[in-house]
Coordinates of C-alpha atoms in Angstrom, one line a residue:
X1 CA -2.8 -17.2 27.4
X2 CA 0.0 -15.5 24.7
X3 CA 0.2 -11.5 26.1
X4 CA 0.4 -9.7 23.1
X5 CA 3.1 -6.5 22.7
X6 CA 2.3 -3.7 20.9
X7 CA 4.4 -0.7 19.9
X8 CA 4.8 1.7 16.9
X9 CA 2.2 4.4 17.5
X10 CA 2.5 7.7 18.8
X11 CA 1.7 12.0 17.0
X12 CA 2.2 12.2 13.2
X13 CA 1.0 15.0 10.9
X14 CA -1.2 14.6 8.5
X15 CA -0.2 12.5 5.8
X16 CA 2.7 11.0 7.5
X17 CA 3.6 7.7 8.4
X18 CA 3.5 5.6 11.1
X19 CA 4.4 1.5 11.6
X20 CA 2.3 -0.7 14.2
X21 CA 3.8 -3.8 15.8
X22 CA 1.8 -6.5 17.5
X23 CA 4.1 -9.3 19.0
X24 CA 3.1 -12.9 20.1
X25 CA 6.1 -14.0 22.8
X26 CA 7.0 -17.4 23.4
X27 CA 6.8 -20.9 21.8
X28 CA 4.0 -23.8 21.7
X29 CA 1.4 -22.1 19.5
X30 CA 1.0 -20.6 15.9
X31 CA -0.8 -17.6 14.8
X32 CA -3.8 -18.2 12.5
X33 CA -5.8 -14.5 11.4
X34 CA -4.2 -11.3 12.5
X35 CA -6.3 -8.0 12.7
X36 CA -5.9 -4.7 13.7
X37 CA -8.7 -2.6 15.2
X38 CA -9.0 1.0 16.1
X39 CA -11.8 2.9 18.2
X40 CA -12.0 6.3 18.1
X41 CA -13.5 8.2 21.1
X42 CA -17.3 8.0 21.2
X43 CA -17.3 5.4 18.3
X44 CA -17.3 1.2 18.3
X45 CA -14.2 -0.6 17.5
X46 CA -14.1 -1.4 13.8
X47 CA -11.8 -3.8 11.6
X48 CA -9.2 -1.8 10.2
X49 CA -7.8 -4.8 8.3
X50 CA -7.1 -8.4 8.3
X51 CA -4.6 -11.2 6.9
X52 CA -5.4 -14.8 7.3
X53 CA -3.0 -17.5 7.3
X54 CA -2.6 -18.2 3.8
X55 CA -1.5 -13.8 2.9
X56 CA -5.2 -12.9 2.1
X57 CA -5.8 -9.9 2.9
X58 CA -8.9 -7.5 4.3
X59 CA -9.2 -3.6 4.6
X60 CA -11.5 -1.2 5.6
X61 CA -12.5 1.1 3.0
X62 CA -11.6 4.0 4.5
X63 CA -8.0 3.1 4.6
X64 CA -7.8 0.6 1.4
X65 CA -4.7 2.2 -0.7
X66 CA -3.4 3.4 2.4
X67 CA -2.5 1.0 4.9
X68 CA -0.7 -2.3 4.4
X69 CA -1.4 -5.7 6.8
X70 CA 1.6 -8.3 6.9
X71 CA 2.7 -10.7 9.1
X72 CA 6.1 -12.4 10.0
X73 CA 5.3 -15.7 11.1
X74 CA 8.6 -16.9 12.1
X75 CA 8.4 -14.0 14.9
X76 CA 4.4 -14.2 15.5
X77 CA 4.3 -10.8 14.4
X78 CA 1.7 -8.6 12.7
X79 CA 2.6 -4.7 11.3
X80 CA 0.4 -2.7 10.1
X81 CA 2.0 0.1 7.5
X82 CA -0.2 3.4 7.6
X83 CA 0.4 5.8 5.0
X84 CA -0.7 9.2 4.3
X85 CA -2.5 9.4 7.6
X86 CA -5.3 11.5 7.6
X87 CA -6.8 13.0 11.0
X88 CA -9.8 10.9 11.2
X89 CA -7.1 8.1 11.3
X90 CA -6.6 8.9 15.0
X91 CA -8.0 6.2 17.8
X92 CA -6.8 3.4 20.2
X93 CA -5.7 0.6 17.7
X94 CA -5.7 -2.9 18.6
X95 CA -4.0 -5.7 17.4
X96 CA -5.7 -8.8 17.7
X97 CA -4.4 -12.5 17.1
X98 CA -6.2 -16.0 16.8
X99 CA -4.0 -18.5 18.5
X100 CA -3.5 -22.5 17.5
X101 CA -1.9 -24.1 20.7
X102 CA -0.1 -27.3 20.1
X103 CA -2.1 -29.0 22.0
X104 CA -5.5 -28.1 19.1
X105 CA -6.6 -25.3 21.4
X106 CA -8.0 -21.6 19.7
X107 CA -8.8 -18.5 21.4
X108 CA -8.4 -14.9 20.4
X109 CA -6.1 -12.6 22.3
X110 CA -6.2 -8.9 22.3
X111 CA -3.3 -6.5 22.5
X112 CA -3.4 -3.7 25.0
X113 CA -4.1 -0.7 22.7
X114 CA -2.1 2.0 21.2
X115 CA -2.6 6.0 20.5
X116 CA -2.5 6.9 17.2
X117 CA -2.8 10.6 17.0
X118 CA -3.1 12.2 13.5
X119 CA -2.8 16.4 14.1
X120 CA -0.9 19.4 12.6

């Protein structure tokens, strides 16, 4: 199964930015619908947003105007782009890939989770 890499998070200040990376390695397989999720401590994982395979995209509406989903497919890459981070912002966010094998197979894969910590 694809191992998914995820770096970019880390302390900002409110309304500062920060870039998230989520990285599919290797060859054999394409990416169909990329998402990034975030939980929060003592809260469910929720969408954060979404891109599908064709550019559309899907936010959360506490973060539409803010945040920007894209995708590079010729790295297997998905960024999300969060601007004028807020401190409610802060949780564990996940990346979170649907895989096409070669071969026909699907299957979802999950990243391993990244701080995001929005504080003064």
């Amino acid at each position: 199964q694809v191992q998914l890499v995820e770096s970019g998070g880390g302390l900002v200040q409110p309304g500062g930015s920060l870039r998230l990376s989520c990285a599919a390695p290797g060859s054999g397989f394409s990416i169909n619908e990329m998402g990034w999720y975030r939980q929060a401590p003592g809260k469910q994982r929720e969408l954060v947003a979404a891109i599908s395979s064709d550019g559309t995209t899907n936010y959360a509406g506490s973060v539409q105007g803010r945040f920007t989903i894209s995708r590079d497919d010729a790295k297997n890459t998905a960024y999300l782009q969060m601007n004028r981070l807020k401190p409610e912002d802060t949780a564990v966010y996940f990346c979170n890939l649907w895989v096409i094998t070669n071969y026909g197979q699907a299957y979802d894969s999950w990243g391993q989770g990244i701080q995001v910590t929005v504080s003064p």
